[in-house]
Amino acid sequence: MTDATLPVIDISGLNSPDLDTRKAVAAEIGHACDTYGFFYVSGHGIPDDDILATVDAARSFFTQPLEKRMEIKAGATNRGYTALKESEHEDGKPDVNEGFELGFPVPPEDPDFDGGNPVRAPNRWPDLEGFREPVEKHYFATFALGMTILRGFALHFGLPEDFFTKTFKRPVADMRLAHYPPQTGDGVEFGTFDHTDHGVITILWQDNNGGLQVQSPGGEWLPAAPIPGTFVVNIGDLMSHWTNKRFRSTLHRVINRPGVDRYSIPFFFNPDFDTHVDPADIPGIPADAEVLEPVTSGPYLIGRFSDYRHSWKEEDA
Ligand SMILES: O=C(O)CCC(=O)C(=O)O
Ligand SMILES: [Fe+2]
């Protein structure tokens, strides 16, 4: 696998009224997920100008003084500002990036939030003119793109087209504006250390600076170079589980480059909190394969966040 071979899939056909056209795109997506766990999408219909307006909003947020950013510091919810080196991985290395995160809108009187559910909380917006509108617009545009891709997954497995999307009524779907400052240390600085994503899919917009690397099946780190007009989509652990490991959840990382401020916008697309994720529901498992146990989406994700995020470990956060 090289970045040249990570497929670029034009997904516009998934919106065709013709079932065969939709199935043809679904087959390409299925092949990419079986083989790489990563693919680029083109033909998504999200205008460049809207994306650039979101990146401008991100830049205006991150260039504020730290104390302004900290006014909306995220606690034990993925809402608001996450500071540099907030995440730490197994070998103790921090991630050198900062972020602003928002989720599917939840009103303050939502019973889940009242009940203390940490992944269902109201968004926290900065007091910054011109910020919310483009960011929220990008959130819903990317959300719609995710739903389209999930229809493709369902078609690939011969399931009703709404098999996955029907579990996205009050989803745990978080978008992050990420800022990677220029590398400062002598050695390699990880913007995001080697990891797999936790959820169903991640849809990533990245700027032109590069830095994202994907591990090949042979263990080599290969660049997933920016391609104008595309998003990078990758399979997370929950989707890999749901498909009884037929879809690959692939290791990836970001290496900060000297002298460069990098911006990216990952969208972590996960279903409703109580979604029953049962591999036995998805046809096509070979008769001799062991079928994995079902899991419940929300508790599974919370377990994964708590593994490495400092703020999720602070009792009073
Ligand atoms: O910023 C990127 O390019 C990727 C970030 C990433 O992999 C993540 O946040 O899970
Ligand atoms: Fe990731």
PDB file of C-alpha atoms in Angstrom, residues 83-230:
ATOM      1  CA  ALA A  83      -5.308  21.921  25.576  1.00  0.00           C
ATOM      2  CA  LEU A  84      -1.965  20.779  24.180  1.00  0.00           C
ATOM      3  CA  LYS A  85      -0.765  17.442  25.541  1.00  0.00           C
ATOM      4  CA  GLU A  86      -4.197  16.550  26.899  1.00  0.00           C
ATOM      5  CA  SER A  87      -3.957  12.990  25.594  1.00  0.00           C
ATOM      6  CA  GLU A  88      -1.322  10.482  26.474  1.00  0.00           C
ATOM      7  CA  HIS A  89      -0.766   7.050  25.056  1.00  0.00           C
ATOM      8  CA  GLU A  90       0.528   3.793  26.413  1.00  0.00           C
ATOM      9  CA  ASP A  91       4.188   4.710  26.359  1.00  0.00           C
ATOM     10  CA  GLY A  92       3.543   8.056  28.092  1.00  0.00           C
ATOM     11  CA  LYS A  93       4.093  10.226  25.013  1.00  0.00           C
ATOM     12  CA  PRO A  94       1.747  13.212  24.788  1.00  0.00           C
ATOM     13  CA  ASP A  95      -0.096  14.314  21.671  1.00  0.00           C
ATOM     14  CA  VAL A  96       1.047  17.773  20.601  1.00  0.00           C
ATOM     15  CA  ASN A  97      -2.190  19.222  19.337  1.00  0.00           C
ATOM     16  CA  GLU A  98      -5.024  21.289  20.763  1.00  0.00           C
ATOM     17  CA  GLY A  99      -8.666  21.166  19.828  1.00  0.00           C
ATOM     18  CA  PHE A 100     -12.151  22.546  19.989  1.00  0.00           C
ATOM     19  CA  GLU A 101     -14.820  19.820  20.138  1.00  0.00           C
ATOM     20  CA  LEU A 102     -18.524  19.817  19.638  1.00  0.00           C
ATOM     21  CA  GLY A 103     -21.145  17.125  19.454  1.00  0.00           C
ATOM     22  CA  PHE A 104     -24.675  16.459  18.310  1.00  0.00           C
ATOM     23  CA  PRO A 105     -26.787  19.221  19.848  1.00  0.00           C
ATOM     24  CA  VAL A 106     -28.224  18.336  23.266  1.00  0.00           C
ATOM     25  CA  PRO A 107     -30.512  20.776  25.091  1.00  0.00           C
ATOM     26  CA  PRO A 108     -29.483  21.563  28.699  1.00  0.00           C
ATOM     27  CA  GLU A 109     -32.706  19.927  29.953  1.00  0.00           C
ATOM     28  CA  ASP A 110     -31.863  16.657  28.159  1.00  0.00           C
ATOM     29  CA  PRO A 111     -32.525  13.768  30.566  1.00  0.00           C
ATOM     30  CA  ASP A 112     -29.290  11.996  29.608  1.00  0.00           C
ATOM     31  CA  PHE A 113     -27.255  15.063  30.485  1.00  0.00           C
ATOM     32  CA  ASP A 114     -29.156  15.547  33.729  1.00  0.00           C
ATOM     33  CA  GLY A 115     -28.417  11.932  34.436  1.00  0.00           C
ATOM     34  CA  GLY A 116     -24.699  12.630  34.119  1.00  0.00           C
ATOM     35  CA  ASN A 117     -24.069  10.859  30.831  1.00  0.00           C
ATOM     36  CA  PRO A 118     -20.659  12.279  29.851  1.00  0.00           C
ATOM     37  CA  VAL A 119     -20.965  11.847  26.096  1.00  0.00           C
ATOM     38  CA  ARG A 120     -24.368  13.552  25.867  1.00  0.00           C
ATOM     39  CA  ALA A 121     -23.742  17.124  26.952  1.00  0.00           C
ATOM     40  CA  PRO A 122     -24.575  20.588  25.555  1.00  0.00           C
ATOM     41  CA  ASN A 123     -21.987  22.210  23.327  1.00  0.00           C
ATOM     42  CA  ARG A 124     -19.763  24.936  24.770  1.00  0.00           C
ATOM     43  CA  TRP A 125     -19.255  27.820  22.378  1.00  0.00           C
ATOM     44  CA  PRO A 126     -16.557  30.465  22.718  1.00  0.00           C
ATOM     45  CA  ASP A 127     -17.523  34.100  22.955  1.00  0.00           C
ATOM     46  CA  LEU A 128     -16.037  34.789  19.515  1.00  0.00           C
ATOM     47  CA  GLU A 129     -17.833  36.556  16.716  1.00  0.00           C
ATOM     48  CA  GLY A 130     -18.254  34.656  13.456  1.00  0.00           C
ATOM     49  CA  PHE A 131     -17.196  31.338  15.014  1.00  0.00           C
ATOM     50  CA  ARG A 132     -20.310  29.303  15.621  1.00  0.00           C
ATOM     51  CA  GLU A 133     -22.095  29.651  12.287  1.00  0.00           C
ATOM     52  CA  PRO A 134     -19.485  28.127   9.917  1.00  0.00           C
ATOM     53  CA  VAL A 135     -18.462  25.490  12.465  1.00  0.00           C
ATOM     54  CA  GLU A 136     -22.024  24.316  13.025  1.00  0.00           C
ATOM     55  CA  LYS A 137     -22.693  24.327   9.281  1.00  0.00           C
ATOM     56  CA  HIS A 138     -19.640  22.154   8.687  1.00  0.00           C
ATOM     57  CA  TYR A 139     -20.761  19.830  11.483  1.00  0.00           C
ATOM     58  CA  PHE A 140     -24.107  19.133   9.814  1.00  0.00           C
ATOM     59  CA  ALA A 141     -22.621  18.853   6.309  1.00  0.00           C
ATOM     60  CA  THR A 142     -20.098  16.271   7.541  1.00  0.00           C
ATOM     61  CA  PHE A 143     -22.838  14.506   9.480  1.00  0.00           C
ATOM     62  CA  ALA A 144     -24.852  14.131   6.262  1.00  0.00           C
ATOM     63  CA  LEU A 145     -21.761  12.776   4.500  1.00  0.00           C
ATOM     64  CA  GLY A 146     -21.344  10.189   7.250  1.00  0.00           C
ATOM     65  CA  MET A 147     -24.947   9.051   6.836  1.00  0.00           C
ATOM     66  CA  THR A 148     -24.364   8.638   3.090  1.00  0.00           C
ATOM     67  CA  ILE A 149     -21.284   6.473   3.700  1.00  0.00           C
ATOM     68  CA  LEU A 150     -23.213   4.332   6.196  1.00  0.00           C
ATOM     69  CA  ARG A 151     -25.881   3.689   3.574  1.00  0.00           C
ATOM     70  CA  GLY A 152     -23.042   2.433   1.381  1.00  0.00           C
ATOM     71  CA  PHE A 153     -21.850   0.074   4.153  1.00  0.00           C
ATOM     72  CA  ALA A 154     -25.361  -1.369   4.499  1.00  0.00           C
ATOM     73  CA  LEU A 155     -25.661  -1.960   0.751  1.00  0.00           C
ATOM     74  CA  HIS A 156     -22.259  -3.627   0.706  1.00  0.00           C
ATOM     75  CA  PHE A 157     -23.453  -6.166   3.282  1.00  0.00           C
ATOM     76  CA  GLY A 158     -26.815  -6.682   1.561  1.00  0.00           C
ATOM     77  CA  LEU A 159     -28.676  -5.124   4.500  1.00  0.00           C
ATOM     78  CA  PRO A 160     -31.556  -2.623   4.354  1.00  0.00           C
ATOM     79  CA  GLU A 161     -30.014   0.733   3.479  1.00  0.00           C
ATOM     80  CA  ASP A 162     -30.985   2.262   6.833  1.00  0.00           C
ATOM     81  CA  PHE A 163     -29.435  -0.564   8.888  1.00  0.00           C
ATOM     82  CA  PHE A 164     -26.707   1.683  10.347  1.00  0.00           C
ATOM     83  CA  THR A 165     -28.277   5.143   9.897  1.00  0.00           C
ATOM     84  CA  LYS A 166     -31.315   4.214  11.984  1.00  0.00           C
ATOM     85  CA  THR A 167     -28.993   4.033  15.002  1.00  0.00           C
ATOM     86  CA  PHE A 168     -28.040   7.709  14.563  1.00  0.00           C
ATOM     87  CA  LYS A 169     -31.049   9.471  16.118  1.00  0.00           C
ATOM     88  CA  ARG A 170     -29.218  10.972  19.112  1.00  0.00           C
ATOM     89  CA  PRO A 171     -25.724   9.949  18.131  1.00  0.00           C
ATOM     90  CA  VAL A 172     -22.413  10.275  19.898  1.00  0.00           C
ATOM     91  CA  ALA A 173     -20.959  12.163  16.954  1.00  0.00           C
ATOM     92  CA  ASP A 174     -18.114  14.517  17.830  1.00  0.00           C
ATOM     93  CA  MET A 175     -16.277  16.928  15.567  1.00  0.00           C
ATOM     94  CA  ARG A 176     -12.910  18.385  16.478  1.00  0.00           C
ATOM     95  CA  LEU A 177     -11.155  21.447  15.117  1.00  0.00           C
ATOM     96  CA  ALA A 178      -7.524  20.459  15.610  1.00  0.00           C
ATOM     97  CA  HIS A 179      -4.455  22.697  15.625  1.00  0.00           C
ATOM     98  CA  TYR A 180      -0.982  21.184  15.462  1.00  0.00           C
ATOM     99  CA  PRO A 181       1.666  23.796  16.318  1.00  0.00           C
ATOM    100  CA  PRO A 182       5.058  23.579  14.586  1.00  0.00           C
ATOM    101  CA  GLN A 183       7.383  20.921  15.968  1.00  0.00           C
ATOM    102  CA  THR A 184       9.769  22.367  18.555  1.00  0.00           C
ATOM    103  CA  GLY A 185      11.756  19.461  20.042  1.00  0.00           C
ATOM    104  CA  ASP A 186      14.942  17.930  18.656  1.00  0.00           C
ATOM    105  CA  GLY A 187      13.405  14.539  18.040  1.00  0.00           C
ATOM    106  CA  VAL A 188      10.251  13.503  16.275  1.00  0.00           C
ATOM    107  CA  GLU A 189       7.222  15.100  17.875  1.00  0.00           C
ATOM    108  CA  PHE A 190       3.959  13.258  17.515  1.00  0.00           C
ATOM    109  CA  GLY A 191       0.991  15.475  16.763  1.00  0.00           C
ATOM    110  CA  THR A 192      -1.081  12.382  17.357  1.00  0.00           C
ATOM    111  CA  PHE A 193       0.690   9.233  18.515  1.00  0.00           C
ATOM    112  CA  ASP A 194       0.070   5.827  16.843  1.00  0.00           C
ATOM    113  CA  HIS A 195      -3.548   4.815  17.448  1.00  0.00           C
ATOM    114  CA  THR A 196      -6.673   3.322  16.007  1.00  0.00           C
ATOM    115  CA  ASP A 197      -9.894   5.314  16.257  1.00  0.00           C
ATOM    116  CA  HIS A 198     -12.537   4.008  18.661  1.00  0.00           C
ATOM    117  CA  GLY A 199     -15.798   4.422  16.859  1.00  0.00           C
ATOM    118  CA  VAL A 200     -17.610   3.595  13.648  1.00  0.00           C
ATOM    119  CA  ILE A 201     -15.958   5.912  11.133  1.00  0.00           C
ATOM    120  CA  THR A 202     -13.824   9.035  11.226  1.00  0.00           C
ATOM    121  CA  ILE A 203     -14.212  11.584   8.449  1.00  0.00           C
ATOM    122  CA  LEU A 204     -11.183  13.849   8.249  1.00  0.00           C
ATOM    123  CA  TRP A 205     -10.526  17.098   6.476  1.00  0.00           C
ATOM    124  CA  GLN A 206      -6.831  17.993   6.504  1.00  0.00           C
ATOM    125  CA  ASP A 207      -5.058  21.111   5.265  1.00  0.00           C
ATOM    126  CA  ASN A 208      -2.274  21.024   2.660  1.00  0.00           C
ATOM    127  CA  ASN A 209       0.586  20.528   5.118  1.00  0.00           C
ATOM    128  CA  GLY A 210       0.563  16.742   5.276  1.00  0.00           C
ATOM    129  CA  GLY A 211       1.720  14.845   8.347  1.00  0.00           C
ATOM    130  CA  LEU A 212      -0.890  12.065   8.506  1.00  0.00           C
ATOM    131  CA  GLN A 213       0.601   8.582   8.178  1.00  0.00           C
ATOM    132  CA  VAL A 214      -1.149   5.232   7.895  1.00  0.00           C
ATOM    133  CA  GLN A 215       0.369   1.852   8.701  1.00  0.00           C
ATOM    134  CA  SER A 216       0.434  -0.566   5.787  1.00  0.00           C
ATOM    135  CA  PRO A 217      -0.497  -4.229   6.297  1.00  0.00           C
ATOM    136  CA  GLY A 218       3.282  -4.894   6.248  1.00  0.00           C
ATOM    137  CA  GLY A 219       3.901  -2.439   9.123  1.00  0.00           C
ATOM    138  CA  GLU A 220       5.392   0.406   7.101  1.00  0.00           C
ATOM    139  CA  TRP A 221       4.341   4.028   7.827  1.00  0.00           C
ATOM    140  CA  LEU A 222       3.059   5.647   4.679  1.00  0.00           C
ATOM    141  CA  PRO A 223       1.874   9.208   4.134  1.00  0.00           C
ATOM    142  CA  ALA A 224      -1.842   9.786   3.529  1.00  0.00           C
ATOM    143  CA  ALA A 225      -1.105  12.950   1.594  1.00  0.00           C
ATOM    144  CA  PRO A 226      -3.723  15.684   1.315  1.00  0.00           C
ATOM    145  CA  ILE A 227      -5.716  15.513  -1.923  1.00  0.00           C
ATOM    146  CA  PRO A 228      -7.650  18.704  -2.696  1.00  0.00           C
ATOM    147  CA  GLY A 229     -11.424  18.304  -2.669  1.00  0.00           C
ATOM    148  CA  THR A 230     -11.403  15.079  -0.625  1.00  0.00           C
TER     149      THR A 230
END
